[in-house]
Amino acid sequence: MRAAVWYGPGKLEIQQIEEPACGRNDLMLQVLRCNICGSDLRTYLSGSSSIKPGTVLGHEFIGRVLRAPDWSGFSAGHLVTAAQDIPCEHCWYCLHDMEHLCENKLEFGKHFQGAFAEYMVIPEIALRKGWVKRVPETMTENQATLIEPVSSCVHTQSIVSFKPSENVLIIGGGPIGCIHGELVKHAGAEAIVLADLSEARLESAKRFGFTSYVNASSVKLIDYVRENFPQGMDKVISANPSPDALAEAIQLVRKRGIVVAFGGLPKDNFTVQADGNKIHYDEITLTGSYAYSRKENDLAFEYVSAGVISADQYITSVYPLEEIVEGMKAAQRAEGLKVQIKIS
Ligand SMILES: [Zn+2]
Ligand SMILES: [Zn+2]
């Protein structure tokens, strides 16, 4: 089968490789589409300490079932998508209702081959534990491929309660920043400010109708916030891969404000120089937000189905598998939103 195989930073090759082995209790899929996630781009560009060369990346996918075990409830022809991580269900975190922080979790595009390939195997463990979702006929392919990233953003909503009438700043106008914006809007925020360094990206994000858009390469965010929200923002979500942006976010919230560190940082640039006194005297809460539970994955499915997330607005370019490197470069240029790879 054709697959995009990752061999290290900047090395992604389309190759003919063997079809993955599909056990009696596994599910075999023909991959239709898979979106490029920020983490795929980060791995492609700068590598990953936990992904081995020779891995097929990709986890925001929709596929058609070719064969499935009888007990699974799936059968040939069904369209499905799946969560990226499969927790073990027996470590301390799994037993304490924090399965997303599982010590032994298995991931597509890391422990299992991912979806930038013609075929993909969903292992029995993912089927048994309910991490695979049937895509109904009423759902578009674009909607299905967004359930995974929306789940991560829904998780932020369960860590931090966003209340009506709040003002929220999101630093990072990529797809994740926009998903956060739509969820915060759904929660009733009064003002949603989206900041990014790329004018093209801000232009793309205007389709979501947030309150304001700030180009942080020409306007200092601190000046913008002082002028428009003199007390500071109620909440700031840092949805980008920059340690400086996270340090800045801490300066931008009001007393008792909350800062969410959403974006993973590059493995060679993750140290944040933060103002400890601001955190102390202003009683700032700084929290990470990473991955999601099965309940949050279900809620993301509902939000996407109900149109809380305007899925079709996110896919701004589509490349065939053969041109995945071009797709990665387009994602890196950060002009549009999601880049999708069409596989079958
Ligand atoms: Zn992802
Ligand atoms: Zn576990």
Coordinates of C-alpha atoms and ligand atoms in Angstrom, one line a residue:
M1 CA 0.0 0.0 0.0
R2 CA 1.0 3.6 -0.4
A3 CA 1.9 5.4 2.8
A4 CA 3.7 8.5 4.0
V5 CA 6.5 7.2 6.2
W6 CA 8.2 9.6 8.6
Y7 CA 12.0 9.1 9.0
G8 CA 13.0 12.2 11.1
P9 CA 12.9 15.9 10.9
G10 CA 12.0 17.1 7.4
K11 CA 12.0 13.5 6.1
L12 CA 8.6 12.2 5.0
E13 CA 8.6 9.8 2.1
I14 CA 5.8 8.3 0.1
Q15 CA 6.6 4.6 -0.1
Q16 CA 5.1 1.3 -1.1
I17 CA 4.9 -0.6 2.2
E18 CA 3.3 -3.8 3.3
E19 CA -0.3 -3.6 4.4
P20 CA -0.6 -3.7 8.2
A21 CA -1.3 -7.1 9.8
C22 CA -5.0 -7.3 10.8
G23 CA -5.7 -9.8 13.5
R24 CA -9.1 -11.6 13.8
N25 CA -10.3 -9.1 16.4
D26 CA -8.9 -6.0 14.8
L27 CA -10.7 -3.7 12.3
M28 CA -9.3 -3.0 8.9
L29 CA -9.9 0.4 7.4
Q30 CA -9.5 2.0 4.0
V31 CA -8.5 5.6 5.0
L32 CA -10.4 8.2 3.1
R33 CA -9.1 11.5 4.5
C34 CA -6.8 12.6 7.3
N35 CA -6.1 16.1 8.4
I36 CA -2.7 17.4 9.4
C37 CA -2.6 18.1 13.1
G38 CA -0.3 20.6 14.7
S39 CA 1.5 17.7 16.4
D40 CA 2.1 16.0 13.0
L41 CA 3.6 19.2 11.7
R42 CA 5.8 19.6 14.8
T43 CA 7.0 16.0 14.5
Y44 CA 7.6 16.4 10.8
L45 CA 9.6 19.6 11.3
S46 CA 11.5 19.0 14.6
G47 CA 11.1 15.4 15.5
S48 CA 9.7 13.8 18.6
S49 CA 11.3 12.1 21.5
S50 CA 8.7 9.4 21.5
I51 CA 8.0 8.7 17.8
K52 CA 10.4 6.2 16.1
P53 CA 11.6 6.8 12.5
G54 CA 9.6 4.6 10.2
T55 CA 6.3 5.6 11.7
V56 CA 3.2 6.5 9.7
L57 CA 1.7 9.7 11.3
G58 CA -1.9 10.9 11.1
H59 CA -4.8 10.6 13.6
E60 CA -7.6 13.0 12.5
F61 CA -9.1 10.6 10.0
I62 CA -12.2 9.1 8.5
G63 CA -12.1 5.6 7.0
R64 CA -14.3 2.9 5.5
V65 CA -14.4 -0.4 7.3
L66 CA -13.1 -3.3 5.1
R67 CA -13.6 -5.9 7.7
A68 CA -14.4 -6.0 11.4
P69 CA -15.0 -8.7 14.0
D70 CA -18.7 -9.6 14.5
W71 CA -18.8 -8.6 18.2
S72 CA -17.6 -5.0 17.4
G73 CA -20.9 -3.8 16.0
F74 CA -19.0 -2.5 12.9
S75 CA -19.2 -4.1 9.5
A76 CA -17.8 -3.6 6.0
G77 CA -18.8 -0.3 4.5
H78 CA -19.4 1.6 7.8
L79 CA -17.6 4.9 8.0
V80 CA -15.6 5.4 11.2
T81 CA -13.2 7.6 13.1
A82 CA -11.4 7.0 16.3
A83 CA -9.7 8.8 19.2
Q84 CA -6.0 9.1 19.1
D85 CA -5.1 7.7 22.4
I86 CA -6.1 4.4 24.1
P87 CA -5.6 4.4 27.8
C88 CA -4.8 1.2 29.8
E89 CA -7.6 1.5 32.3
H90 CA -5.5 0.1 35.2
C91 CA -2.8 2.7 36.0
W92 CA -3.3 5.2 38.9
Y93 CA -4.5 7.9 36.5
C94 CA -7.0 5.6 34.8
L95 CA -8.3 4.5 38.1
H96 CA -8.7 8.1 39.3
D97 CA -10.8 9.4 36.5
M98 CA -7.9 10.9 34.5
E99 CA -7.6 8.4 31.8
H100 CA -6.3 11.0 29.4
L101 CA -3.1 11.2 31.5
C102 CA -2.7 7.4 31.4
E103 CA 0.9 6.2 32.0
N104 CA 0.6 3.4 29.4
K105 CA -1.5 4.8 26.7
L106 CA -1.2 3.7 23.1
E107 CA -1.4 6.2 20.3
F108 CA -2.1 6.1 16.6
G109 CA 0.9 7.6 14.8
K110 CA 3.2 6.5 17.6
H111 CA 2.6 3.0 18.9
F112 CA 0.2 2.0 16.0
Q113 CA 0.7 3.1 12.4
G114 CA -1.4 6.2 11.7
A115 CA -3.7 7.3 8.9
F116 CA -1.4 8.9 6.3
A117 CA -1.7 5.5 4.4
E118 CA -4.1 3.7 2.2
Y119 CA -5.0 1.2 4.9
M120 CA -5.0 1.3 8.7
V121 CA -5.6 -1.2 11.4
I122 CA -7.7 -0.3 14.5
P123 CA -6.5 -2.7 17.1
E124 CA -8.9 -4.8 19.2
I125 CA -8.1 -2.8 22.4
A126 CA -9.5 0.4 20.8
L127 CA -12.7 -1.4 19.7
R128 CA -13.2 -3.2 23.0
K129 CA -12.8 0.1 25.0
G130 CA -15.2 2.1 22.8
W131 CA -12.7 4.5 21.3
V132 CA -14.0 4.0 17.7
K133 CA -17.0 5.9 16.5
R134 CA -19.3 5.2 13.6
V135 CA -19.8 8.2 11.4
P136 CA -23.5 8.5 10.6
E137 CA -24.7 9.3 7.1
T138 CA -25.8 12.8 8.2
M139 CA -22.2 13.7 9.1
T140 CA -19.8 15.0 6.5
E141 CA -16.3 13.7 6.1
N142 CA -14.9 17.1 7.2
Q143 CA -17.0 16.9 10.4
A144 CA -15.8 13.4 11.1
T145 CA -12.1 14.4 10.8
L146 CA -12.6 17.3 13.3
I147 CA -14.0 15.2 16.2
E148 CA -10.5 14.4 17.4
P149 CA -9.1 17.9 17.7
V150 CA -12.4 19.2 19.0
S151 CA -12.2 16.6 21.8
S152 CA -8.9 18.2 23.0
C153 CA -10.6 21.6 23.1
V154 CA -13.7 20.2 24.9
H155 CA -11.3 18.9 27.5
T156 CA -10.1 22.5 28.2
Q157 CA -13.7 23.4 28.8
S158 CA -14.0 20.7 31.5
I159 CA -10.8 21.8 33.2
V160 CA -11.8 25.5 33.1
S161 CA -15.3 26.7 33.3
F162 CA -16.0 29.4 30.8
K163 CA -18.9 31.5 31.9
P164 CA -21.3 33.8 30.0
S165 CA -20.2 37.5 29.9
E166 CA -16.5 36.8 30.2
N167 CA -13.8 38.1 27.9
V168 CA -11.4 35.6 26.5
L169 CA -8.2 36.0 24.5
I170 CA -7.0 33.2 22.4
I171 CA -3.3 33.4 21.2
G172 CA -3.0 31.4 18.1
G173 CA -5.4 31.6 15.2
G174 CA -4.9 28.2 13.8
P175 CA -7.6 25.6 13.7
I176 CA -7.2 24.8 17.4
G177 CA -7.5 28.5 18.3
C178 CA -10.7 28.8 16.2
I179 CA -12.2 25.6 17.7
H180 CA -11.6 27.1 21.2
G181 CA -13.2 30.3 20.0
E182 CA -16.3 28.5 18.8
L183 CA -16.6 26.6 22.1
V184 CA -16.1 29.7 24.2
K185 CA -18.7 31.4 22.0
H186 CA -21.1 28.5 22.7
A187 CA -20.4 29.0 26.4
G188 CA -21.7 32.5 26.1
A189 CA -18.5 34.7 26.2
E190 CA -19.1 38.4 25.8
A191 CA -15.8 39.1 24.0
I192 CA -13.6 36.6 22.1
V193 CA -10.3 38.1 20.9
L194 CA -8.2 36.1 18.5
A195 CA -4.5 37.0 18.2
D196 CA -2.0 35.7 15.7
L197 CA 1.2 36.7 14.0
S198 CA -0.1 35.9 10.5
E199 CA -2.4 38.3 8.8
A200 CA -3.5 35.6 6.4
R201 CA -4.5 33.4 9.2
L202 CA -6.5 36.1 11.0
E203 CA -8.2 36.7 7.7
S204 CA -9.1 33.0 7.5
A205 CA -10.4 33.1 11.0
K206 CA -12.8 36.0 10.3
R207 CA -15.3 33.5 9.0
F208 CA -16.1 32.5 12.6
G209 CA -17.2 36.0 13.6
F210 CA -15.2 36.4 16.8
T211 CA -15.3 39.9 18.5
S212 CA -11.9 41.1 17.4
Y213 CA -8.8 40.0 15.6
V214 CA -5.3 41.3 16.6
N215 CA -2.2 41.0 14.6
A216 CA 0.4 40.5 17.3
S217 CA 3.3 41.1 14.9
S218 CA 2.2 44.8 14.5
V219 CA 0.3 45.4 17.8
K220 CA 1.7 44.6 21.2
L221 CA -0.8 42.4 22.9
I222 CA -0.2 44.0 26.3
D223 CA -1.0 47.5 24.8
Y224 CA -4.1 46.1 23.1
V225 CA -5.4 44.5 26.3
R226 CA -4.6 47.6 28.5
E227 CA -6.5 49.8 26.1
N228 CA -9.5 47.5 25.5
F229 CA -9.8 45.5 28.7
P230 CA -8.1 47.7 31.4
Q231 CA -8.7 45.1 34.1
G232 CA -7.1 42.4 32.0
M233 CA -8.7 39.3 30.3
D234 CA -10.7 36.9 32.3
K235 CA -9.1 34.0 30.5
V236 CA -6.3 33.5 28.0
I237 CA -5.8 30.3 26.0
S238 CA -2.3 30.0 24.6
A239 CA -2.9 27.7 21.6
N240 CA 0.4 28.0 19.8
P241 CA 3.9 26.5 20.0
S242 CA 5.7 29.5 21.5
P243 CA 7.0 29.7 25.1
D244 CA 7.1 33.5 24.8
A245 CA 3.4 33.6 24.1
L246 CA 2.7 31.6 27.2
A247 CA 4.8 34.0 29.3
E248 CA 2.9 36.9 27.7
A249 CA -0.4 35.3 28.4
I250 CA 0.3 35.5 32.2
Q251 CA 0.7 39.3 31.8
L252 CA -2.6 39.6 30.1
V253 CA -5.1 38.2 32.6
R254 CA -6.8 40.1 35.4
K255 CA -6.4 39.2 39.0
R256 CA -7.6 35.6 39.6
G257 CA -7.5 35.2 35.8
I258 CA -6.8 31.8 34.2
V259 CA -4.2 31.0 31.7
V260 CA -4.4 27.8 29.7
A261 CA -1.2 26.3 28.3
F262 CA -2.8 24.4 25.4
G263 CA -0.1 24.2 22.7
G264 CA 2.8 21.7 23.1
L265 CA 6.2 23.4 22.7
P266 CA 9.1 22.3 20.5
K267 CA 11.3 19.8 22.2
D268 CA 14.3 22.2 21.9
N269 CA 12.5 25.3 23.0
F270 CA 10.1 24.7 25.9
T271 CA 11.4 26.9 28.7
V272 CA 9.0 29.6 29.8
Q273 CA 10.3 32.8 31.4
A274 CA 7.2 33.7 33.4
D275 CA 6.6 36.6 35.9
G276 CA 6.3 34.7 39.2
N277 CA 5.2 37.8 41.1
K278 CA 2.3 38.4 38.8
I279 CA 1.2 34.8 39.4
H280 CA 1.6 35.2 43.2
Y281 CA 0.2 38.7 43.8
D282 CA -2.6 38.5 41.2
E283 CA -3.5 34.9 42.1
I284 CA -3.2 33.7 38.6
T285 CA -4.1 30.1 37.7
L286 CA -2.0 28.5 35.1
T287 CA -3.2 25.2 33.8
G288 CA -2.2 22.8 31.1
S289 CA -4.8 21.1 28.9
Y290 CA -3.9 17.9 27.1
A291 CA -5.8 15.1 25.4
Y292 CA -9.3 14.1 26.4
S293 CA -11.5 11.5 28.0
R294 CA -14.0 9.3 26.3
K295 CA -16.8 11.4 27.7
E296 CA -15.2 14.5 26.1
N297 CA -14.7 12.6 22.8
D298 CA -18.5 11.8 22.9
L299 CA -19.3 15.5 23.6
A300 CA -17.1 16.6 20.8
F301 CA -19.0 14.2 18.5
E302 CA -22.3 15.9 19.7
Y303 CA -20.9 19.4 19.2
V304 CA -19.7 18.6 15.7
S305 CA -23.0 17.0 14.8
A306 CA -25.0 19.8 16.2
G307 CA -23.0 22.5 14.3
V308 CA -21.6 24.1 17.4
I309 CA -18.3 23.7 15.4
S310 CA -18.7 24.8 11.8
A311 CA -16.7 22.0 10.5
D312 CA -16.7 22.8 6.8
Q313 CA -15.2 26.2 7.5
Y314 CA -12.0 24.6 8.8
I315 CA -10.6 22.7 5.8
T316 CA -8.9 25.3 3.7
S317 CA -6.8 23.1 1.5
V318 CA -6.7 19.5 0.3
Y319 CA -3.7 17.6 -1.0
P320 CA -3.4 14.0 -2.3
L321 CA -1.3 11.6 -0.3
E322 CA 1.5 11.9 -2.9
E323 CA 1.8 15.6 -2.1
I324 CA 1.7 15.4 1.7
V325 CA 5.1 17.2 1.9
E326 CA 3.5 20.1 0.1
G327 CA 0.6 19.9 2.5
M328 CA 3.0 20.0 5.5
K329 CA 4.6 23.1 4.0
A330 CA 1.2 24.7 3.5
A331 CA 0.4 24.0 7.2
Q332 CA 3.8 25.5 8.2
R333 CA 3.1 28.7 6.2
A334 CA 0.0 29.0 8.5
E335 CA -2.0 30.9 5.9
G336 CA -5.2 28.9 6.0
L337 CA -6.6 26.6 8.6
K338 CA -6.7 22.8 8.4
V339 CA -4.8 21.1 5.6
Q340 CA -6.4 17.8 4.7
I341 CA -4.8 14.8 2.9
K342 CA -7.1 13.0 0.6
I343 CA -6.1 9.3 0.5
S344 CA -8.8 7.3 -1.2
Ligands
ZN1 ZN -4.1 16.0 16.8
ZN2 ZN -3.8 4.0 32.4

